[in-house]
Tab-separated table of C-alpha atoms and ligand atoms in Angstrom:
chain	number	residue	atom	x	y	z
A	1071	MET	CA	71.907	50.297	113.134
A	1072	THR	CA	72.592	52.832	115.867
A	1073	LEU	CA	70.668	56.107	116.205
A	1074	TYR	CA	73.051	58.463	114.410
A	1075	GLN	CA	74.433	56.082	111.767
A	1076	PRO	CA	71.811	57.214	109.198
A	1077	PHE	CA	72.867	60.847	109.810
A	1078	LEU	CA	76.485	59.983	109.152
A	1079	ASP	CA	75.678	57.868	106.085
A	1080	TYR	CA	73.495	60.610	104.654
A	1081	ALA	CA	76.159	63.272	105.216
A	1082	LEU	CA	79.013	61.296	103.721
A	1083	THR	CA	76.966	60.250	100.687
A	1084	LEU	CA	75.811	63.817	100.030
A	1085	LEU	CA	79.288	65.275	100.478
A	1086	GLU	CA	80.788	62.691	98.153
A	1087	GLU	CA	78.173	63.442	95.539
A	1088	LYS	CA	78.553	67.229	95.696
A	1089	LEU	CA	82.199	67.875	96.491
A	1090	PRO	CA	85.629	66.709	95.352
A	1091	LEU	CA	86.481	65.005	98.651
A	1092	THR	CA	89.890	63.752	99.574
A	1093	SER	CA	90.748	62.233	102.887
A	1094	TYR	CA	91.968	64.322	105.825
A	1095	PRO	CA	94.594	62.647	107.988
A	1096	ILE	CA	93.497	61.112	111.256
A	1097	PRO	CA	96.397	60.714	113.686
A	1098	PRO	CA	97.471	57.057	113.888
A	1099	GLY	CA	95.633	55.234	116.648
A	1100	PHE	CA	92.661	57.590	116.604
A	1101	GLU	CA	90.694	56.148	113.677
A	1102	GLN	CA	88.829	53.839	115.972
A	1103	LYS	CA	89.000	53.369	119.721
A	1104	GLU	CA	87.277	50.716	121.783
A	1105	GLN	CA	87.022	50.253	125.487
A	1106	VAL	CA	84.923	47.969	127.632
A	1107	THR	CA	83.300	49.848	130.510
A	1108	GLY	CA	81.255	48.721	133.507
A	1109	THR	CA	81.287	45.358	135.225
A	1110	GLY	CA	79.227	42.177	135.132
A	1111	LYS	CA	75.965	42.506	133.266
A	1112	ARG	CA	76.562	46.223	132.851
A	1113	GLN	CA	79.595	45.639	130.651
A	1114	GLN	CA	79.428	47.736	127.525
A	1115	VAL	CA	81.826	48.399	124.680
A	1116	VAL	CA	82.203	52.087	123.892
A	1117	MET	CA	83.510	52.598	120.374
A	1118	THR	CA	84.561	55.944	118.928
A	1119	THR	CA	85.069	56.112	115.167
A	1120	SER	CA	86.583	59.109	113.384
A	1121	TYR	CA	86.091	60.367	109.837
A	1122	GLY	CA	88.080	63.100	108.092
A	1123	TYR	CA	87.825	64.720	104.654
A	1124	GLN	CA	88.847	67.920	102.910
A	1125	THR	CA	88.083	69.854	99.722
A	1126	PRO	CA	89.592	72.926	98.051
A	1127	LYS	CA	87.226	75.172	100.057
A	1128	LEU	CA	86.881	73.152	103.238
A	1129	ARG	CA	89.957	72.646	105.367
A	1130	GLN	CA	88.545	69.862	107.493
A	1131	ILE	CA	85.279	67.955	107.451
A	1132	ARG	CA	85.297	65.678	110.424
A	1133	ALA	CA	83.059	63.471	112.459
A	1134	ALA	CA	83.371	61.638	115.743
A	1135	HIS	CA	80.842	58.860	116.198
A	1136	VAL	CA	80.539	57.385	119.685
A	1137	GLN	CA	78.576	54.152	120.030
A	1138	GLY	CA	78.096	52.737	123.507
A	1139	GLY	CA	74.691	51.096	123.572
A	1140	GLU	CA	71.229	52.591	123.538
A	1141	ALA	CA	71.971	55.062	126.335
A	1142	LEU	CA	75.179	56.455	124.836
A	1143	GLN	CA	75.211	57.623	121.255
A	1144	VAL	CA	76.965	60.734	119.960
A	1145	LEU	CA	77.621	62.168	116.544
A	1146	ASN	CA	79.699	65.318	116.568
A	1147	PHE	CA	80.099	66.587	113.020
A	1148	VAL	CA	81.893	69.836	112.186
A	1149	ILE	CA	83.076	71.459	108.959
A	1150	PHE	CA	85.957	73.942	109.170
A	1151	PRO	CA	86.299	76.056	106.009
A	1152	HIS	CA	89.669	77.096	104.637
A	1153	LEU	CA	90.954	80.364	106.059
A	1154	ASN	CA	90.448	82.326	102.840
A	1155	TYR	CA	86.654	81.865	102.898
A	1156	ASP	CA	84.190	83.733	105.102
A	1157	LEU	CA	81.949	80.642	105.341
A	1158	PRO	CA	80.467	79.764	108.739
A	1159	PHE	CA	81.266	76.438	110.384
A	1160	PHE	CA	78.763	73.665	109.988
A	1161	GLY	CA	78.273	72.356	113.512
A	1162	ALA	CA	76.161	69.404	114.613
A	1163	ASP	CA	76.303	67.992	118.119
A	1164	LEU	CA	73.851	65.084	118.376
A	1165	VAL	CA	74.013	63.557	121.815
A	1166	THR	CA	72.078	60.751	123.512
A	1167	LEU	CA	72.871	60.058	127.150
A	1168	PRO	CA	70.966	58.173	129.862
A	1169	GLY	CA	69.220	61.478	130.677
A	1170	GLY	CA	67.895	61.981	127.150
A	1171	HIS	CA	68.730	63.573	123.821
A	1172	LEU	CA	70.502	66.862	123.285
A	1173	ILE	CA	70.625	68.310	119.797
A	1174	ALA	CA	72.649	71.309	118.620
A	1175	LEU	CA	72.605	72.211	114.937
A	1176	ASP	CA	73.874	75.453	113.449
A	1177	MET	CA	75.898	77.271	110.875
A	1178	GLN	CA	78.201	78.839	113.365
A	1179	PRO	CA	79.115	82.368	112.340
A	1180	LEU	CA	82.538	83.977	112.119
A	1181	PHE	CA	81.036	87.439	112.608
A	1182	HIS	CA	77.843	88.982	113.928
A	1183	ASN	CA	77.476	92.084	111.805
A	1184	SER	CA	74.340	92.564	109.734
A	1185	ALA	CA	76.029	91.994	106.384
A	1186	TYR	CA	77.235	88.618	107.602
A	1187	GLN	CA	73.816	87.692	108.952
A	1188	GLN	CA	72.232	88.795	105.714
A	1189	LYS	CA	74.554	86.485	103.808
A	1190	TYR	CA	74.617	83.404	106.013
A	1191	THR	CA	71.714	83.472	108.468
A	1192	HIS	CA	68.882	85.148	106.609
A	1193	PRO	CA	68.660	82.478	103.875
A	1194	ILE	CA	68.309	79.643	106.400
A	1195	LEU	CA	65.795	81.299	108.749
A	1196	PRO	CA	62.849	79.694	106.912
A	1197	ILE	CA	64.433	76.259	107.452
A	1198	PHE	CA	65.055	77.081	111.107
A	1199	GLN	CA	61.464	78.229	111.629
A	1200	ASN	CA	60.073	75.205	109.867
A	1201	TYR	CA	61.846	72.737	112.169
A	1202	GLN	CA	61.642	74.779	115.331
A	1203	GLN	CA	57.896	74.163	115.499
A	1204	HIS	CA	58.615	70.513	116.207
A	1205	LEU	CA	61.858	71.056	118.104
A	1206	PRO	CA	61.308	73.513	120.963
A	1207	TRP	CA	64.163	75.568	122.384
A	1208	GLY	CA	66.404	73.452	124.623
A	1209	GLY	CA	66.869	76.032	127.366
A	1210	ASP	CA	69.943	77.599	128.869
A	1211	PHE	CA	73.396	76.794	127.622
A	1212	PRO	CA	76.694	78.291	128.708
A	1213	GLU	CA	76.654	82.096	128.377
A	1214	GLU	CA	80.194	82.177	127.034
A	1215	ALA	CA	79.151	79.926	124.116
A	1216	HIS	CA	76.508	82.397	122.890
A	1217	PRO	CA	78.869	84.292	120.543
A	1218	PHE	CA	79.522	81.100	118.630
A	1219	PHE	CA	75.939	80.492	117.541
A	1220	SER	CA	73.732	82.132	114.931
A	1221	PRO	CA	70.088	83.241	115.202
A	1222	ALA	CA	69.281	79.995	113.352
A	1223	PHE	CA	70.714	77.840	116.140
A	1224	LEU	CA	68.511	74.774	116.475
A	1225	TRP	CA	68.913	73.694	120.079
A	1226	THR	CA	66.529	71.165	121.525
A	1227	ARG	CA	66.242	68.268	123.978
A	1228	PRO	CA	63.704	65.835	122.543
A	1229	GLN	CA	62.020	63.428	124.935
A	1230	GLU	CA	61.212	60.899	122.261
A	1231	THR	CA	63.738	58.980	120.196
A	1232	GLU	CA	61.181	59.013	117.396
A	1233	VAL	CA	61.568	62.811	117.186
A	1234	VAL	CA	65.313	62.367	116.631
A	1235	LYS	CA	64.688	59.854	113.855
A	1236	THR	CA	62.180	62.107	112.098
A	1237	HIS	CA	62.309	65.867	112.718
A	1238	VAL	CA	65.936	66.059	113.823
A	1239	PHE	CA	67.071	63.921	110.897
A	1240	GLU	CA	65.098	66.088	108.442
A	1241	ALA	CA	66.524	69.252	109.978
A	1242	PHE	CA	70.062	67.861	109.770
A	1243	LYS	CA	69.583	67.081	106.071
A	1244	ALA	CA	68.143	70.528	105.356
A	1245	TYR	CA	70.952	72.373	107.173
A	1246	LEU	CA	73.631	70.331	105.438
A	1247	GLN	CA	72.074	70.885	102.005
A	1248	ALA	CA	71.833	74.620	102.681
A	1249	TYR	CA	75.438	74.653	103.858
A	1250	LEU	CA	76.604	73.001	100.653
A	1251	GLU	CA	74.858	75.731	98.676
A	1252	PHE	CA	76.819	78.335	100.626
A	1253	VAL	CA	80.002	76.391	99.903
A	1254	GLU	CA	79.224	76.234	96.219
A	1255	GLN	CA	78.728	80.004	96.075
A	1256	ALA	CA	81.686	80.940	98.247
A	1257	GLN	CA	84.453	82.965	96.638
A	1258	PRO	CA	87.974	83.195	98.031
A	1259	ILE	CA	88.815	86.327	100.005
A	1260	ASP	CA	91.955	88.077	98.779
A	1261	ASN	CA	91.866	91.120	101.034
A	1262	SER	CA	94.524	90.590	103.692
A	1263	GLU	CA	92.692	92.530	106.411
A	1264	GLN	CA	89.589	90.435	105.913
A	1265	ARG	CA	91.707	87.301	105.973
A	1266	GLN	CA	93.240	88.352	109.271
A	1267	ASP	CA	89.729	88.810	110.694
A	1268	ILE	CA	88.720	85.349	109.486
A	1269	LEU	CA	91.830	83.785	110.987
A	1270	GLN	CA	91.192	85.448	114.348
A	1271	ALA	CA	87.522	84.385	114.327
A	1272	GLN	CA	88.416	80.789	113.466
A	1273	LYS	CA	91.048	80.712	116.214
A	1274	ARG	CA	88.598	82.068	118.787
A	1275	TYR	CA	86.032	79.434	117.874
A	1276	VAL	CA	88.411	76.497	117.799
A	1277	SER	CA	90.202	77.417	121.003
A	1278	TYR	CA	86.878	77.826	122.792
A	1279	ARG	CA	85.681	74.447	121.610
A	1280	ALA	CA	88.938	72.686	122.421
A	1281	GLU	CA	89.065	74.221	125.869
A	1282	LYS	CA	85.384	73.696	126.731
A	1283	ASP	CA	84.689	70.464	124.870
A	1284	PRO	CA	81.671	69.021	126.713
A	1285	ALA	CA	82.832	65.516	125.777
A	1286	ARG	CA	86.161	65.839	127.570
A	1287	GLY	CA	84.839	64.229	130.774
A	1288	MET	CA	83.279	61.338	128.933
A	1289	PHE	CA	86.317	60.628	126.775
A	1290	THR	CA	88.669	60.893	129.740
A	1291	ARG	CA	86.603	58.365	131.702
A	1292	PHE	CA	86.595	55.873	128.841
A	1293	TYR	CA	89.957	56.293	127.215
A	1294	GLY	CA	92.168	58.206	129.658
A	1295	GLU	CA	93.534	61.721	129.734
A	1296	GLU	CA	96.429	61.306	127.346
A	1297	TRP	CA	94.289	59.861	124.542
A	1298	THR	CA	91.576	62.449	125.100
A	1299	GLU	CA	93.819	65.539	125.008
A	1300	GLU	CA	95.560	64.294	121.874
A	1301	TYR	CA	92.210	63.534	120.248
A	1302	ILE	CA	90.896	67.026	121.035
A	1303	HIS	CA	93.964	69.019	119.993
A	1304	GLY	CA	95.302	66.681	117.303
A	1305	PHE	CA	92.059	65.886	115.520
A	1306	LEU	CA	88.727	67.324	116.744
A	1307	PHE	CA	89.899	70.945	117.033
A	1308	ASP	CA	93.281	70.930	115.326
A	1309	LEU	CA	93.568	74.445	113.840
A	1310	GLU	CA	96.552	75.435	116.006
A	1311	ARG	CA	98.439	72.289	114.973
A	1312	TYR	CA	97.506	72.869	111.349
A	1313	LEU	CA	98.888	76.416	111.508
A	1314	GLU	CA	102.118	75.241	113.109
A	1315	GLN	CA	102.597	72.643	110.410
A	1316	SER	CA	101.824	74.909	107.499
A	1317	ALA	CA	103.978	77.793	108.764
A	1318	PRO	CA	107.238	77.950	106.836
A	1319	SER	CA	109.911	76.303	108.928
A	1320	ARG	CA	112.460	78.701	110.372
A	1321	ARG	CA	115.272	76.569	109.045
A	1322	ARG	CA	114.144	77.115	105.495
A	1323	LEU	CA	113.895	80.879	105.815
B	1813	LIG	N1	80.610	67.861	121.932
B	1813	LIG	C1	81.684	68.201	121.173
B	1813	LIG	C2	82.342	67.009	120.776
B	1813	LIG	C3	81.637	65.936	121.292
B	1813	LIG	C4	80.546	66.474	122.028
B	1813	LIG	C5	83.580	67.019	119.943
B	1813	LIG	C6	82.668	63.979	120.235
B	1813	LIG	O1	81.988	69.364	120.891
B	1813	LIG	C7	79.582	65.747	122.760
B	1813	LIG	C8	81.893	64.503	121.177
B	1813	LIG	N2	78.149	67.527	123.761
B	1813	LIG	C9	78.752	66.292	123.765
B	1813	LIG	C10	78.380	65.617	124.958
B	1813	LIG	C11	77.568	66.496	125.674
B	1813	LIG	C12	77.441	67.679	124.913
B	1813	LIG	C13	76.693	68.827	125.349
B	1813	LIG	C14	78.818	64.234	125.338
B	1813	LIG	C15	76.902	66.249	126.995
B	1813	LIG	C16	77.813	66.623	128.123
B	1813	LIG	C17	77.201	66.217	129.448
B	1813	LIG	O2	75.992	66.482	129.660
B	1813	LIG	O3	77.914	65.633	130.217
B	1813	LIG	C18	76.778	72.245	121.814
B	1813	LIG	N3	76.873	70.324	123.395
B	1813	LIG	C19	76.525	70.044	124.662
B	1813	LIG	C20	75.913	71.233	125.225
B	1813	LIG	C21	75.949	72.198	124.258
B	1813	LIG	C22	76.552	71.591	123.120
B	1813	LIG	C23	75.450	73.630	124.344
B	1813	LIG	C24	75.392	71.346	126.622
B	1813	LIG	C25	76.576	71.786	127.441
B	1813	LIG	C26	76.177	72.268	128.800
B	1813	LIG	O4	74.987	72.412	129.060
B	1813	LIG	O5	77.122	72.495	129.569
B	1813	LIG	N4	78.399	72.674	120.180
B	1813	LIG	C27	78.253	72.410	121.539
B	1813	LIG	C28	78.918	73.588	122.144
B	1813	LIG	C29	79.399	74.404	121.185
B	1813	LIG	C30	79.058	73.803	119.964
B	1813	LIG	C31	79.056	73.826	123.605
B	1813	LIG	C32	80.108	75.667	121.399
B	1813	LIG	C33	80.526	76.471	120.439
B	1813	LIG	O6	79.335	74.215	118.861
């Protein structure tokens, strides 16, 4: 069992129990990708497995699970709400590289005004504070990414794998449970101005993440540029494609 498999199993079991999940399409050829890297005794298979689901409130629930031996494990798990909800994104980036672990966990906000924070950050601050004691701040991260995180951003670089298996796993469970409570309570937004604001905020977030995906280098090395760009824009951060597809076709107008 690899490091992040229990995280994935927990998430999928909980989601299935709490939400009416249906599958979300994964572009053909991207469900699972394998490549042998290195030479001689250093040969290692790097396998990337994708998962996609949706619900009436959540446009895309998706995970990318990279398994490449003890020194390369990644679970990137993001939930993108439908565009008529003001819900934050659920964002987990759980990364193990030869240099150590890097953990990012947040409910990534659409807006930063106080009403929004009151609704979506305030309730989870106690959870954040509880886990932060064991998971100290991970230090600088790109300045331009700051607008995409909330004050409850759990960002840490544990030295010990044991910390990932215990405190990080508990924090992941608590954030996901809290997120599902927000989802349960969320009401659709009918106001067209508010919906425009949500659409713009979602676009900003997704285009930033697609453009600056920190895994781009890794994926390109393993699987090549063509596969990687299609994976990023056609699956991991696919909002633009989704909007193109759901726009009424000109021919039918
Ligand atoms: N990150 C992704 C996806 C990944 C992934 C889809 C499927 O968004 C993995 C894989 N993240 C990944 C890897 C690294 C990071 C780092 C492999 C290590 C890159 C390296 O060291 O070579 C949060 N992830 C990071 C970093 C941050 C995040 C802050 C450190 C980046 C740095 O220091 O330059 N999550 C990540 C992020 C946002 C987010 C940047 C922005 C909104 O939500």
